[in-house]
Amino acid sequence: MLHPLHIVPKEITAIKILLTIADGSVETLITNLEPEQFPPAVLKQLYARRWGIETSFRQLKYTVGMVHLHSKKPELILQEIFSAFILFNFSQAAAWGSDTA
């Protein structure tokens, strides 16, 4: 018997949205969100906010070295992740401070 979370829908409705970004290029978004609740202008704002998060994760992975975890025990994995977050936040604060000085 399958767990309810493993049920795959037979059909998914997707909406294609074209957004013009600051440099004039066009980004394509595919979403299942209702356009009445999430008009293109709102999706554009959400996309911009999400993009900042994605670039931070990329920096975290490659700059701080989180591509591979070295620990095996769950508590040590958490320690490794939290240490990387702290290092990343300090480096971002230092970079931000040097930009505003």
PDB file of C-alpha atoms in Angstrom:
ATOM      1  CA  MET A   1       0.000   0.000   0.000  1.00  0.00           C
ATOM      2  CA  LEU A   2       1.339   3.436  -0.954  1.00  0.00           C
ATOM      3  CA  HIS A   3       1.677   6.181   1.597  1.00  0.00           C
ATOM      4  CA  PRO A   4      -0.690   9.107   0.783  1.00  0.00           C
ATOM      5  CA  LEU A   5       2.263  11.407   0.149  1.00  0.00           C
ATOM      6  CA  HIS A   6       3.426   9.155  -2.671  1.00  0.00           C
ATOM      7  CA  ILE A   7       0.265   9.555  -4.728  1.00  0.00           C
ATOM      8  CA  VAL A   8       1.041  11.256  -8.012  1.00  0.00           C
ATOM      9  CA  PRO A   9      -1.682  13.388  -9.593  1.00  0.00           C
ATOM     10  CA  LYS A  10      -2.810  12.398 -13.074  1.00  0.00           C
ATOM     11  CA  GLU A  11      -2.870  16.001 -14.188  1.00  0.00           C
ATOM     12  CA  ILE A  12      -1.056  19.181 -13.218  1.00  0.00           C
ATOM     13  CA  THR A  13      -2.114  22.588 -14.463  1.00  0.00           C
ATOM     14  CA  ALA A  14       0.837  24.840 -15.222  1.00  0.00           C
ATOM     15  CA  ILE A  15       0.886  28.464 -16.254  1.00  0.00           C
ATOM     16  CA  LYS A  16       3.682  30.038 -18.284  1.00  0.00           C
ATOM     17  CA  ILE A  17       4.539  33.613 -17.336  1.00  0.00           C
ATOM     18  CA  LEU A  18       7.019  35.809 -19.179  1.00  0.00           C
ATOM     19  CA  LEU A  19       8.699  38.480 -17.051  1.00  0.00           C
ATOM     20  CA  THR A  20      10.880  41.313 -18.302  1.00  0.00           C
ATOM     21  CA  ILE A  21      13.691  41.895 -15.829  1.00  0.00           C
ATOM     22  CA  ALA A  22      15.837  44.980 -15.167  1.00  0.00           C
ATOM     23  CA  ASP A  23      18.350  44.380 -17.967  1.00  0.00           C
ATOM     24  CA  GLY A  24      15.532  44.009 -20.524  1.00  0.00           C
ATOM     25  CA  SER A  25      15.845  40.257 -20.916  1.00  0.00           C
ATOM     26  CA  VAL A  26      12.860  37.967 -20.503  1.00  0.00           C
ATOM     27  CA  GLU A  27      12.604  35.240 -17.870  1.00  0.00           C
ATOM     28  CA  THR A  28      10.109  32.403 -18.179  1.00  0.00           C
ATOM     29  CA  LEU A  29       8.379  31.154 -15.052  1.00  0.00           C
ATOM     30  CA  ILE A  30       6.289  28.005 -14.923  1.00  0.00           C
ATOM     31  CA  THR A  31       3.927  27.867 -11.964  1.00  0.00           C
ATOM     32  CA  ASN A  32       0.847  26.129 -10.674  1.00  0.00           C
ATOM     33  CA  LEU A  33      -0.212  29.189  -8.658  1.00  0.00           C
ATOM     34  CA  GLU A  34      -3.526  30.824  -9.502  1.00  0.00           C
ATOM     35  CA  PRO A  35      -3.013  34.058 -11.503  1.00  0.00           C
ATOM     36  CA  GLU A  36      -5.800  35.774  -9.553  1.00  0.00           C
ATOM     37  CA  GLN A  37      -3.927  35.247  -6.280  1.00  0.00           C
ATOM     38  CA  PHE A  38      -0.443  35.701  -7.721  1.00  0.00           C
ATOM     39  CA  PRO A  39      -0.443  38.142 -10.651  1.00  0.00           C
ATOM     40  CA  PRO A  40       2.770  38.498 -12.700  1.00  0.00           C
ATOM     41  CA  ALA A  41       3.877  41.612 -10.765  1.00  0.00           C
ATOM     42  CA  VAL A  42       3.710  39.704  -7.468  1.00  0.00           C
ATOM     43  CA  LEU A  43       5.538  36.699  -8.947  1.00  0.00           C
ATOM     44  CA  LYS A  44       8.236  39.040 -10.237  1.00  0.00           C
ATOM     45  CA  GLN A  45       8.802  40.381  -6.706  1.00  0.00           C
ATOM     46  CA  LEU A  46       8.815  36.875  -5.216  1.00  0.00           C
ATOM     47  CA  TYR A  47      11.224  35.676  -7.913  1.00  0.00           C
ATOM     48  CA  ALA A  48      13.611  38.563  -7.180  1.00  0.00           C
ATOM     49  CA  ARG A  49      13.547  37.780  -3.457  1.00  0.00           C
ATOM     50  CA  ARG A  50      14.039  34.067  -4.088  1.00  0.00           C
ATOM     51  CA  TRP A  51      16.943  34.741  -6.434  1.00  0.00           C
ATOM     52  CA  GLY A  52      18.785  36.507  -3.603  1.00  0.00           C
ATOM     53  CA  ILE A  53      18.283  33.450  -1.425  1.00  0.00           C
ATOM     54  CA  GLU A  54      19.546  31.125  -4.175  1.00  0.00           C
ATOM     55  CA  THR A  55      22.716  33.173  -4.712  1.00  0.00           C
ATOM     56  CA  SER A  56      23.332  33.134  -0.947  1.00  0.00           C
ATOM     57  CA  PHE A  57      23.027  29.340  -0.947  1.00  0.00           C
ATOM     58  CA  ARG A  58      25.491  29.165  -3.851  1.00  0.00           C
ATOM     59  CA  GLN A  59      27.954  31.315  -1.902  1.00  0.00           C
ATOM     60  CA  LEU A  60      27.413  29.182   1.172  1.00  0.00           C
ATOM     61  CA  LYS A  61      28.086  25.980  -0.758  1.00  0.00           C
ATOM     62  CA  TYR A  62      31.153  27.056  -2.696  1.00  0.00           C
ATOM     63  CA  THR A  63      32.744  29.928  -0.757  1.00  0.00           C
ATOM     64  CA  VAL A  64      32.315  28.427   2.700  1.00  0.00           C
ATOM     65  CA  GLY A  65      32.827  24.867   1.445  1.00  0.00           C
ATOM     66  CA  MET A  66      29.433  23.290   2.051  1.00  0.00           C
ATOM     67  CA  VAL A  67      29.397  21.278  -1.172  1.00  0.00           C
ATOM     68  CA  HIS A  68      30.291  18.144   0.792  1.00  0.00           C
ATOM     69  CA  LEU A  69      29.709  17.428   4.452  1.00  0.00           C
ATOM     70  CA  HIS A  70      32.487  15.590   6.223  1.00  0.00           C
ATOM     71  CA  SER A  71      30.647  14.276   9.258  1.00  0.00           C
ATOM     72  CA  LYS A  72      28.586  11.106   9.519  1.00  0.00           C
ATOM     73  CA  LYS A  73      26.805  11.556  12.857  1.00  0.00           C
ATOM     74  CA  PRO A  74      23.651  13.727  12.743  1.00  0.00           C
ATOM     75  CA  GLU A  75      24.764  15.966  15.622  1.00  0.00           C
ATOM     76  CA  LEU A  76      28.135  16.595  13.949  1.00  0.00           C
ATOM     77  CA  ILE A  77      26.447  17.307  10.615  1.00  0.00           C
ATOM     78  CA  LEU A  78      24.335  19.952  12.369  1.00  0.00           C
ATOM     79  CA  GLN A  79      27.454  21.377  13.985  1.00  0.00           C
ATOM     80  CA  GLU A  80      29.123  21.578  10.572  1.00  0.00           C
ATOM     81  CA  ILE A  81      26.098  23.293   9.011  1.00  0.00           C
ATOM     82  CA  PHE A  82      25.657  25.799  11.853  1.00  0.00           C
ATOM     83  CA  SER A  83      29.380  26.593  11.837  1.00  0.00           C
ATOM     84  CA  ALA A  84      29.187  27.303   8.120  1.00  0.00           C
ATOM     85  CA  PHE A  85      26.142  29.556   8.657  1.00  0.00           C
ATOM     86  CA  ILE A  86      28.002  31.527  11.323  1.00  0.00           C
ATOM     87  CA  LEU A  87      31.096  31.885   9.130  1.00  0.00           C
ATOM     88  CA  PHE A  88      28.944  32.922   6.174  1.00  0.00           C
ATOM     89  CA  ASN A  89      27.017  35.500   8.217  1.00  0.00           C
ATOM     90  CA  PHE A  90      30.227  37.005   9.615  1.00  0.00           C
ATOM     91  CA  SER A  91      31.762  37.236   6.150  1.00  0.00           C
ATOM     92  CA  GLN A  92      28.593  38.848   4.750  1.00  0.00           C
ATOM     93  CA  ALA A  93      28.510  41.337   7.641  1.00  0.00           C
ATOM     94  CA  ALA A  94      32.180  42.188   7.085  1.00  0.00           C
ATOM     95  CA  ALA A  95      31.624  42.638   3.349  1.00  0.00           C
ATOM     96  CA  TRP A  96      28.551  44.782   3.981  1.00  0.00           C
ATOM     97  CA  GLY A  97      30.480  46.875   6.505  1.00  0.00           C
ATOM     98  CA  SER A  98      33.320  47.483   4.049  1.00  0.00           C
ATOM     99  CA  ASP A  99      30.821  48.518   1.347  1.00  0.00           C
ATOM    100  CA  THR A 100      29.242  51.146   3.590  1.00  0.00           C
ATOM    101  CA  ALA A 101      32.495  52.539   5.033  1.00  0.00           C
TER     102      ALA A 101
END
